[in-house]
């Protein structure tokens, strides 16, 4: 069953966050992730507003969790923790 990695992000240091992005994209793609939304215009209808929203498609929940826990992504996380406030979750698709 497909899974979707969803992140809502407020960037607090754009330069440092750029380093996260340089590492995170390739790490996620290495584990089969395909970006469906990556920043861009958004409208918050309920809840807290975040400046950046990301949706990534994976073939399975296991694949998405493997990507998040990978050594490559852990390296990227060193930069995001210094440069953003994030909510990240992975949810099953409805195939």
Short mmCIF file of C-alpha atoms in Angstrom, two decimals:
data_model
loop_
_atom_site.label_atom_id
_atom_site.label_comp_id
_atom_site.label_asym_id
_atom_site.label_seq_id
_atom_site.Cartn_x
_atom_site.Cartn_y
_atom_site.Cartn_z
CA UNK A 1 0.00 0.00 0.00
CA UNK A 2 1.31 3.45 -0.86
CA UNK A 3 2.30 5.90 1.84
CA UNK A 4 2.69 9.64 1.98
CA UNK A 5 5.32 11.56 3.93
CA UNK A 6 3.88 14.95 4.83
CA UNK A 7 5.89 17.79 6.30
CA UNK A 8 4.79 21.24 7.41
CA UNK A 9 7.75 23.54 7.92
CA UNK A 10 8.55 27.03 9.14
CA UNK A 11 12.08 27.89 8.09
CA UNK A 12 13.99 29.93 10.67
CA UNK A 13 17.36 30.10 8.87
CA UNK A 14 17.16 29.87 5.09
CA UNK A 15 20.89 29.38 4.52
CA UNK A 16 21.18 26.43 6.90
CA UNK A 17 17.88 24.99 5.67
CA UNK A 18 19.31 25.09 2.15
CA UNK A 19 22.00 22.66 3.31
CA UNK A 20 19.26 20.36 4.64
CA UNK A 21 17.47 20.50 1.29
CA UNK A 22 20.64 19.65 -0.65
CA UNK A 23 21.01 16.43 1.33
CA UNK A 24 17.38 15.53 2.01
CA UNK A 25 16.11 15.44 -1.57
CA UNK A 26 18.65 12.91 -2.85
CA UNK A 27 18.32 10.83 0.34
CA UNK A 28 14.54 10.62 0.00
CA UNK A 29 14.72 9.83 -3.72
CA UNK A 30 17.34 7.12 -3.07
CA UNK A 31 14.75 5.26 -1.01
CA UNK A 32 12.01 5.58 -3.61
CA UNK A 33 10.38 8.83 -2.57
CA UNK A 34 8.76 10.96 -5.26
CA UNK A 35 7.97 14.59 -4.46
CA UNK A 36 4.36 15.56 -5.19
CA UNK A 37 4.43 18.97 -3.50
CA UNK A 38 7.53 20.80 -2.37
CA UNK A 39 6.92 24.29 -1.10
CA UNK A 40 4.86 26.45 -3.43
CA UNK A 41 1.66 28.31 -2.74
CA UNK A 42 -0.65 26.93 -0.07
CA UNK A 43 -3.76 27.99 1.81
CA UNK A 44 -4.24 27.02 5.45
CA UNK A 45 -7.92 26.56 6.20
CA UNK A 46 -7.62 25.27 9.77
CA UNK A 47 -4.88 25.13 12.38
CA UNK A 48 -1.45 26.69 12.50
CA UNK A 49 -0.02 28.12 9.28
CA UNK A 50 3.31 26.80 8.03
CA UNK A 51 5.31 28.54 5.32
CA UNK A 52 6.38 25.36 3.54
CA UNK A 53 4.42 22.16 2.89
CA UNK A 54 5.84 18.97 1.39
CA UNK A 55 4.14 15.75 0.23
CA UNK A 56 6.21 12.75 -0.86
CA UNK A 57 4.85 9.52 -2.35
CA UNK A 58 6.36 6.13 -1.42
CA UNK A 59 5.33 2.67 -2.54
CA UNK A 60 4.92 1.57 1.10
CA UNK A 61 4.98 2.75 4.70
CA UNK A 62 8.09 0.63 5.28
CA UNK A 63 9.93 2.35 2.44
CA UNK A 64 9.05 5.81 3.80
CA UNK A 65 10.17 4.92 7.33
CA UNK A 66 13.38 3.41 5.95
CA UNK A 67 14.09 6.69 4.12
CA UNK A 68 13.49 8.73 7.28
CA UNK A 69 15.75 6.48 9.35
CA UNK A 70 18.48 6.18 6.71
CA UNK A 71 22.03 7.39 7.39
CA UNK A 72 21.73 9.81 4.47
CA UNK A 73 18.58 11.46 5.84
CA UNK A 74 19.96 11.54 9.39
CA UNK A 75 22.83 13.63 8.02
CA UNK A 76 20.30 16.06 6.50
CA UNK A 77 18.39 16.27 9.79
CA UNK A 78 21.44 17.82 11.45
CA UNK A 79 20.72 20.93 9.37
CA UNK A 80 16.92 21.02 9.66
CA UNK A 81 17.00 20.90 13.46
CA UNK A 82 19.08 24.11 13.41
CA UNK A 83 17.01 25.91 10.81
CA UNK A 84 13.32 25.01 11.02
CA UNK A 85 10.29 24.08 13.07
CA UNK A 86 8.62 21.04 11.51
CA UNK A 87 5.75 18.61 11.81
CA UNK A 88 6.41 15.38 9.87
CA UNK A 89 4.19 12.32 9.55
CA UNK A 90 3.83 9.32 7.28
CA UNK A 91 0.35 8.07 6.46
CA UNK A 92 -0.97 5.07 4.51
CA UNK A 93 -2.56 5.79 1.15
CA UNK A 94 -6.02 4.54 0.27
CA UNK A 95 -5.10 2.26 -2.64
#
